mmCIF file of C-alpha atoms in Angstrom:
data_model
loop_
_atom_site.group_PDB
_atom_site.id
_atom_site.type_symbol
_atom_site.label_atom_id
_atom_site.label_comp_id
_atom_site.label_asym_id
_atom_site.label_seq_id
_atom_site.Cartn_x
_atom_site.Cartn_y
_atom_site.Cartn_z
ATOM 1 C CA GLU A 1 0.893 48.570 -24.822
ATOM 2 C CA ILE A 2 0.332 45.456 -22.742
ATOM 3 C CA VAL A 3 0.729 46.120 -19.014
ATOM 4 C CA LEU A 4 1.866 43.198 -16.879
ATOM 5 C CA THR A 5 0.930 43.225 -13.192
ATOM 6 C CA GLN A 6 2.770 40.833 -10.901
ATOM 7 C CA SER A 7 1.554 39.770 -7.496
ATOM 8 C CA PRO A 8 2.394 39.636 -4.756
ATOM 9 C CA GLY A 9 5.133 42.236 -4.618
ATOM 10 C CA THR A 10 6.966 40.248 -1.972
ATOM 11 C CA LEU A 11 6.584 36.611 -0.979
ATOM 12 C CA SER A 12 8.030 35.539 2.369
ATOM 13 C CA LEU A 13 8.588 31.792 2.511
ATOM 14 C CA SER A 14 10.931 29.164 3.895
ATOM 15 C CA PRO A 15 13.104 26.633 2.082
ATOM 16 C CA GLY A 16 11.060 23.606 1.109
ATOM 17 C CA GLU A 17 7.831 25.574 0.729
ATOM 18 C CA ARG A 18 5.907 26.079 -2.501
ATOM 19 C CA ALA A 19 5.929 29.482 -4.188
ATOM 20 C CA THR A 20 3.166 30.656 -6.521
ATOM 21 C CA LEU A 21 3.771 33.873 -8.461
ATOM 22 C CA SER A 22 1.142 35.568 -10.602
ATOM 23 C CA CYS A 23 1.424 37.697 -13.733
ATOM 24 C CA ARG A 24 -1.720 39.298 -15.145
ATOM 25 C CA ALA A 25 -1.779 41.028 -18.536
ATOM 26 C CA SER A 26 -3.993 43.954 -19.501
ATOM 27 C CA GLN A 27 -4.704 42.244 -22.865
ATOM 28 C CA SER A 28 -4.284 38.752 -24.176
ATOM 29 C CA VAL A 29 -0.630 37.842 -24.706
ATOM 30 C CA SER A 30 -0.048 36.798 -28.302
ATOM 31 C CA GLY A 31 1.100 33.247 -28.988
ATOM 32 C CA SER A 32 2.014 32.713 -25.383
ATOM 33 C CA TYR A 33 5.124 34.865 -25.810
ATOM 34 C CA LEU A 34 5.254 35.041 -22.065
ATOM 35 C CA ALA A 35 8.509 34.424 -20.237
ATOM 36 C CA TRP A 36 9.695 34.310 -16.645
ATOM 37 C CA TYR A 37 13.111 35.415 -15.415
ATOM 38 C CA GLN A 38 14.997 35.125 -12.167
ATOM 39 C CA GLN A 39 17.363 37.906 -11.148
ATOM 40 C CA LYS A 40 19.807 38.031 -8.269
ATOM 41 C CA PRO A 41 21.634 41.192 -7.129
ATOM 42 C CA GLY A 42 24.349 42.288 -9.533
ATOM 43 C CA GLN A 43 23.404 39.678 -12.109
ATOM 44 C CA ALA A 44 21.644 39.708 -15.444
ATOM 45 C CA PRO A 45 18.167 38.208 -15.710
ATOM 46 C CA ARG A 46 18.204 34.443 -16.156
ATOM 47 C CA LEU A 47 15.549 32.914 -18.403
ATOM 48 C CA LEU A 48 13.522 30.270 -16.541
ATOM 49 C CA ILE A 49 10.375 29.759 -18.624
ATOM 50 C CA TYR A 50 9.476 30.701 -22.207
ATOM 51 C CA GLY A 51 6.304 30.199 -24.197
ATOM 52 C CA ALA A 52 4.448 30.357 -20.868
ATOM 53 C CA SER A 53 5.312 26.784 -19.881
ATOM 54 C CA SER A 54 8.570 25.568 -21.445
ATOM 55 C CA ARG A 55 11.612 25.363 -19.180
ATOM 56 C CA ALA A 56 14.790 26.905 -20.519
ATOM 57 C CA THR A 57 17.923 24.818 -20.847
ATOM 58 C CA GLY A 58 19.380 23.795 -17.492
ATOM 59 C CA ILE A 59 16.429 24.955 -15.392
ATOM 60 C CA PRO A 60 15.459 22.492 -12.642
ATOM 61 C CA ASP A 61 12.051 20.862 -12.883
ATOM 62 C CA ARG A 62 10.925 22.420 -9.604
ATOM 63 C CA PHE A 63 10.214 25.499 -11.760
ATOM 64 C CA SER A 64 7.038 25.349 -13.821
ATOM 65 C CA GLY A 65 4.961 27.842 -15.755
ATOM 66 C CA SER A 66 1.316 27.776 -16.709
ATOM 67 C CA GLY A 67 -1.453 29.975 -18.008
ATOM 68 C CA SER A 68 -2.728 31.545 -21.192
ATOM 69 C CA GLY A 69 -4.484 34.654 -22.409
ATOM 70 C CA THR A 70 -4.145 37.166 -19.608
ATOM 71 C CA ASP A 71 -3.310 35.050 -16.548
ATOM 72 C CA PHE A 72 0.006 33.318 -16.006
ATOM 73 C CA THR A 73 1.649 31.598 -13.060
ATOM 74 C CA LEU A 74 5.175 30.619 -12.099
ATOM 75 C CA THR A 75 5.364 27.859 -9.517
ATOM 76 C CA ILE A 76 8.437 26.779 -7.591
ATOM 77 C CA SER A 77 7.470 23.445 -6.103
ATOM 78 C CA ARG A 78 10.009 23.318 -3.258
ATOM 79 C CA LEU A 79 12.141 26.362 -2.601
ATOM 80 C CA GLU A 80 15.872 25.868 -2.451
ATOM 81 C CA PRO A 81 18.120 28.479 -0.755
ATOM 82 C CA GLU A 82 19.377 29.648 -4.175
ATOM 83 C CA ASP A 83 15.810 30.403 -5.338
ATOM 84 C CA PHE A 84 15.453 33.474 -3.157
ATOM 85 C CA ALA A 85 15.570 36.252 -5.740
ATOM 86 C CA VAL A 86 13.397 38.617 -7.777
ATOM 87 C CA TYR A 87 11.233 37.151 -10.538
ATOM 88 C CA TYR A 88 9.952 39.034 -13.576
ATOM 89 C CA CYS A 89 7.440 38.138 -16.245
ATOM 90 C CA GLN A 90 7.856 39.483 -19.786
ATOM 91 C CA GLN A 91 5.679 39.585 -22.875
ATOM 92 C CA HIS A 92 7.155 39.992 -26.339
ATOM 93 C CA GLY A 93 4.365 38.785 -28.591
ATOM 94 C CA SER A 94 2.803 42.192 -29.084
ATOM 95 C CA SER A 95 5.832 44.369 -29.550
ATOM 96 C CA PRO A 96 6.987 46.968 -29.710
ATOM 97 C CA PRO A 97 7.040 47.624 -26.947
ATOM 98 C CA VAL A 98 8.192 44.561 -25.081
ATOM 99 C CA THR A 99 6.932 44.870 -21.526
ATOM 100 C CA PHE A 100 7.915 43.471 -18.157
ATOM 101 C CA GLY A 101 6.054 43.055 -14.915
ATOM 102 C CA GLY A 102 7.180 44.974 -11.866
ATOM 103 C CA GLY A 103 8.690 41.883 -10.241
ATOM 104 C CA THR A 104 8.028 39.636 -7.263
ATOM 105 C CA LYS A 105 10.685 39.325 -4.585
ATOM 106 C CA VAL A 106 10.852 35.892 -2.989
ATOM 107 C CA GLU A 107 12.488 36.259 0.388
ATOM 108 C CA ILE A 108 13.130 34.099 3.389
ATOM 109 C CA GLU B 1 28.326 29.140 -27.434
ATOM 110 C CA VAL B 2 26.350 32.382 -27.652
ATOM 111 C CA GLN B 3 28.011 35.293 -25.875
ATOM 112 C CA LEU B 4 27.023 38.935 -25.571
ATOM 113 C CA VAL B 5 29.459 41.361 -23.962
ATOM 114 C CA GLU B 6 28.427 44.957 -23.346
ATOM 115 C CA SER B 7 30.860 47.832 -22.926
ATOM 116 C CA GLY B 8 30.996 51.598 -23.112
ATOM 117 C CA GLY B 9 29.166 52.511 -19.942
ATOM 118 C CA GLY B 10 30.425 55.141 -17.541
ATOM 119 C CA LEU B 11 29.770 58.513 -15.971
ATOM 120 C CA VAL B 12 28.415 61.233 -18.248
ATOM 121 C CA GLN B 13 27.022 64.677 -17.556
ATOM 122 C CA PRO B 14 23.391 65.560 -18.226
ATOM 123 C CA GLY B 15 22.991 66.524 -21.865
ATOM 124 C CA GLY B 16 25.987 64.446 -22.864
ATOM 125 C CA SER B 17 26.360 61.475 -25.178
ATOM 126 C CA LEU B 18 27.597 57.929 -24.881
ATOM 127 C CA ARG B 19 27.807 54.931 -27.193
ATOM 128 C CA LEU B 20 27.287 51.453 -25.833
ATOM 129 C CA SER B 21 28.589 48.373 -27.620
ATOM 130 C CA CYS B 22 27.497 44.754 -27.462
ATOM 131 C CA ALA B 23 29.993 42.337 -28.980
ATOM 132 C CA ALA B 24 28.371 39.112 -30.120
ATOM 133 C CA SER B 25 30.063 35.759 -30.569
ATOM 134 C CA GLY B 26 28.844 32.287 -31.408
ATOM 135 C CA PHE B 27 26.257 33.552 -33.894
ATOM 136 C CA THR B 28 25.719 36.086 -36.683
ATOM 137 C CA LEU B 29 24.145 39.127 -35.080
ATOM 138 C CA SER B 30 22.480 40.411 -38.256
ATOM 139 C CA SER B 31 20.334 37.269 -38.497
ATOM 140 C CA TYR B 32 18.447 37.966 -35.271
ATOM 141 C CA TRP B 33 16.268 40.520 -33.590
ATOM 142 C CA MET B 34 18.444 42.305 -31.027
ATOM 143 C CA HIS B 35 17.298 44.404 -28.082
ATOM 144 C CA TRP B 36 18.523 46.838 -25.491
ATOM 145 C CA VAL B 37 16.862 46.671 -22.065
ATOM 146 C CA ARG B 38 17.739 48.836 -19.080
ATOM 147 C CA GLN B 39 17.342 48.652 -15.335
ATOM 148 C CA ALA B 40 17.605 51.702 -13.111
ATOM 149 C CA PRO B 41 19.181 51.101 -9.684
ATOM 150 C CA GLY B 42 16.778 49.148 -7.508
ATOM 151 C CA LYS B 43 14.080 49.170 -10.198
ATOM 152 C CA GLY B 44 12.617 46.763 -12.731
ATOM 153 C CA LEU B 45 13.439 45.923 -16.324
ATOM 154 C CA VAL B 46 12.459 48.339 -19.080
ATOM 155 C CA TRP B 47 12.708 47.698 -22.802
ATOM 156 C CA VAL B 48 14.591 50.403 -24.710
ATOM 157 C CA SER B 49 15.027 49.462 -28.362
ATOM 158 C CA ARG B 50 15.052 46.726 -30.981
ATOM 159 C CA ILE B 51 16.666 46.172 -34.369
ATOM 160 C CA ASN B 52 15.281 43.484 -36.635
ATOM 161 C CA HIS B 53 17.299 41.270 -38.955
ATOM 162 C CA ASP B 54 16.056 43.435 -41.844
ATOM 163 C CA GLY B 55 17.387 46.567 -40.118
ATOM 164 C CA SER B 56 14.047 47.979 -38.961
ATOM 165 C CA THR B 57 14.377 49.810 -35.655
ATOM 166 C CA TYR B 58 11.993 50.501 -32.785
ATOM 167 C CA TYR B 59 12.240 52.587 -29.621
ATOM 168 C CA ALA B 60 10.513 53.144 -26.330
ATOM 169 C CA ASP B 61 8.762 56.510 -26.220
ATOM 170 C CA SER B 62 11.080 57.628 -23.423
ATOM 171 C CA VAL B 63 14.169 57.443 -25.661
ATOM 172 C CA LYS B 64 12.739 58.126 -29.117
ATOM 173 C CA GLY B 65 14.672 60.872 -30.859
ATOM 174 C CA ARG B 66 17.568 60.629 -28.395
ATOM 175 C CA PHE B 67 18.825 57.042 -28.765
ATOM 176 C CA THR B 68 19.819 55.201 -31.941
ATOM 177 C CA ILE B 69 20.280 51.456 -32.254
ATOM 178 C CA SER B 70 22.560 50.133 -34.980
ATOM 179 C CA ARG B 71 24.896 47.280 -35.794
ATOM 180 C CA ASP B 72 28.173 46.669 -37.587
ATOM 181 C CA ASN B 73 27.878 43.370 -39.388
ATOM 182 C CA ALA B 74 31.597 43.128 -40.065
ATOM 183 C CA LYS B 75 32.365 43.496 -36.369
ATOM 184 C CA ASN B 76 29.316 41.474 -35.289
ATOM 185 C CA THR B 77 28.571 44.238 -32.818
ATOM 186 C CA LEU B 78 25.394 45.986 -31.717
ATOM 187 C CA TYR B 79 25.410 49.630 -30.657
ATOM 188 C CA LEU B 80 23.250 52.061 -28.746
ATOM 189 C CA GLN B 81 24.097 55.690 -29.398
ATOM 190 C CA MET B 82 22.662 57.772 -26.578
ATOM 191 C CA SER B 83 22.453 61.555 -26.671
ATOM 192 C CA SER B 84 20.783 64.316 -24.652
ATOM 193 C CA LEU B 85 21.193 62.083 -21.637
ATOM 194 C CA ARG B 86 19.138 62.731 -18.519
ATOM 195 C CA ALA B 87 19.471 61.647 -14.912
ATOM 196 C CA GLU B 88 16.599 59.217 -15.455
ATOM 197 C CA ASP B 89 18.657 57.371 -18.088
ATOM 198 C CA THR B 90 20.939 56.146 -15.302
ATOM 199 C CA ALA B 91 20.735 52.354 -15.436
ATOM 200 C CA VAL B 92 22.430 49.104 -16.250
ATOM 201 C CA TYR B 93 21.964 48.526 -19.974
ATOM 202 C CA TYR B 94 21.646 44.967 -21.233
ATOM 203 C CA CYS B 95 21.724 43.730 -24.803
ATOM 204 C CA ALA B 96 19.725 40.632 -25.620
ATOM 205 C CA ARG B 97 19.199 38.294 -28.555
ATOM 206 C CA GLU B 98 15.677 37.171 -29.391
ATOM 207 C CA TYR B 99 15.461 33.775 -31.045
ATOM 208 C CA TYR B 100 11.793 32.853 -31.439
ATOM 209 C CA GLU B 101 10.576 32.624 -27.832
ATOM 210 C CA ILE B 102 14.021 32.613 -26.226
ATOM 211 C CA TRP B 103 15.981 35.614 -25.120
ATOM 212 C CA GLU B 104 19.678 35.453 -24.251
ATOM 213 C CA TRP B 105 21.241 38.316 -22.323
ATOM 214 C CA GLY B 106 24.604 39.916 -21.782
ATOM 215 C CA GLN B 107 25.901 40.909 -18.354
ATOM 216 C CA GLY B 108 25.160 44.603 -18.756
ATOM 217 C CA THR B 109 27.035 47.896 -18.579
ATOM 218 C CA LEU B 110 26.312 50.704 -16.118
ATOM 219 C CA VAL B 111 25.541 54.201 -17.339
ATOM 220 C CA THR B 112 25.457 56.989 -14.762
ATOM 221 C CA VAL B 113 24.186 60.411 -15.775
ATOM 222 C CA SER B 114 25.209 62.963 -13.185
ATOM 223 C CA SER B 115 26.974 66.286 -12.826
#
């Protein structure tokens, strides 16, 4: 099973600042089946990035993903008020099982 | 437009059973890999089960032998039959469609296991 470790656990920033979130895998993630999700309270996860670096439909270009192998990064270039949420990484290339990181909370 | 709508959640006693449904629209469910993922209150996302387009099924170790994933092609609906429920199964349960690298999710249904 591939374990995904996200850091930091909490990121305290202000609107307009840059956010850099990390996701490290215990083994290489197959075919870059690495995704990032945003989740707000009471809502389902929202797909932001798939294939490590491709933005999902309707996602603003301030969100970008990068990385390969075992190290991946989600960058939010300039935080908007609506970006304060919890972010999860997910791998589904070596499944079952699909695994998720523990999440990073981006707070004001 | 792809839509996934979960239902069937509720309060159930420990040791009890519950069947969750996920009604799909906008696509033919049997042509895709479909998943159940859960999220305990205040916790992260945990994969539960998958059914492939060929009907093969897979489960997390924590639910193996207690949960069964299935689908009704005529109703275009995915199911999760849950039995021998435990307090630690309390969570919001989401169904999701996997299409190559893209996952699309329903809004979830809450299952509470408590006496």
